[in-house]
Amino acid sequence: MADEKTPDEGVVEKTGRWIADLAEKVMVNGVGPVTGSTTWAEDRLSRRQGAEYRAPDDDERRSSEDMKDDIDAVIARLIKESVAAAGTQGFVTGLGGLLTAGVTIPANVAASLAINMRMAGSIAHLRGWDIHDPHIRTVVMMLAIGMSAQNVLAAFGVKIGQKFGEQMIKKIPIAVIHAINKKAGFYLVAKYGTKRAAITLAKGIPILGGIVGGAVDAGATAVIGRATDKALRGDTLQTEEPK
């Protein structure tokens, strides 16, 4: 039948769904010993600010601009802690075992993805993005699996000269989000799956830079953390205006 999926395509879809589900679990609720992105970010911000700290729903909370120095320092700490976690074999192995049921993804890859997604979600929260919004969470997820900001833009069909702010992201049809989530699975399946998946990847989203060793080393976590912060700060994701 024309619409019948090949076994390889079924694996890609399943992996894509798993990645999207993992992003929601890790960023919103947390999983196992890993707290959710917002909770983790706010805990570290409160430690930084002490008695001056105010929760996000507190009317007396200072603006992100007023807290810039604190936010910059906290994000640097979040990246440092994530790098340490990614480099701790026992932690990675234990966390990975909680995440890989039903998917053919190595436990260390799954754990590192979870670490990177929580880190990226925390950075997004502190930079003013609403990670409870599935559209925004997908953008953050794509950064967390190692895609460059320009490739995230390209995946959503954004051309050079177009700004890619939060409001534009929210207008993306949910069907497109589902398609992007599926394509996110191509990368992992291409690395650990079949030749057919690798061909599919080449026709899908080009990964420039990518993740070193499938996001399984601490160095890759550091790179992803810095790249995510750069992509999400200021005017959020945007392309450069042509000169």
GROMACS .gro file of C-alpha atoms in nm, residues 116 142-148 151 187 191 206-215 217 219-221 223-224 227:
model
   28
  116ASN     CA    1   2.078   1.883   2.782
  142MET     CA    2   1.584   2.125   1.878
  143LEU     CA    3   1.860   2.341   2.025
  144ALA     CA    4   1.913   2.080   2.297
  145ILE     CA    5   1.975   1.799   2.048
  146GLY     CA    6   2.250   2.004   1.889
  147MET     CA    7   2.087   2.197   1.606
  148SER     CA    8   2.223   2.541   1.533
  151ASN     CA    9   1.893   2.524   1.126
  187TYR     CA   10   1.919   1.247   1.386
  191LYS     CA   11   2.338   0.772   1.422
  206PRO     CA   12   2.050   1.934   0.786
  207ILE     CA   13   2.243   1.922   1.112
  208LEU     CA   14   2.539   2.160   1.111
  209GLY     CA   15   2.776   2.133   1.404
  210GLY     CA   16   2.564   1.859   1.556
  211ILE     CA   17   2.638   1.679   1.878
  212VAL     CA   18   2.976   1.525   1.947
  213GLY     CA   19   2.934   1.150   1.988
  214GLY     CA   20   2.555   1.170   1.996
  215ALA     CA   21   2.543   1.411   2.291
  217ASP     CA   22   3.005   1.372   2.645
  219GLY     CA   23   3.211   1.880   2.619
  220ALA     CA   24   2.906   1.862   2.394
  221THR     CA   25   2.682   1.969   2.683
  223VAL     CA   26   2.880   2.370   2.368
  224ILE     CA   27   2.503   2.317   2.355
  227ALA     CA   28   2.479   2.798   2.192
   0.00000   0.00000   0.00000
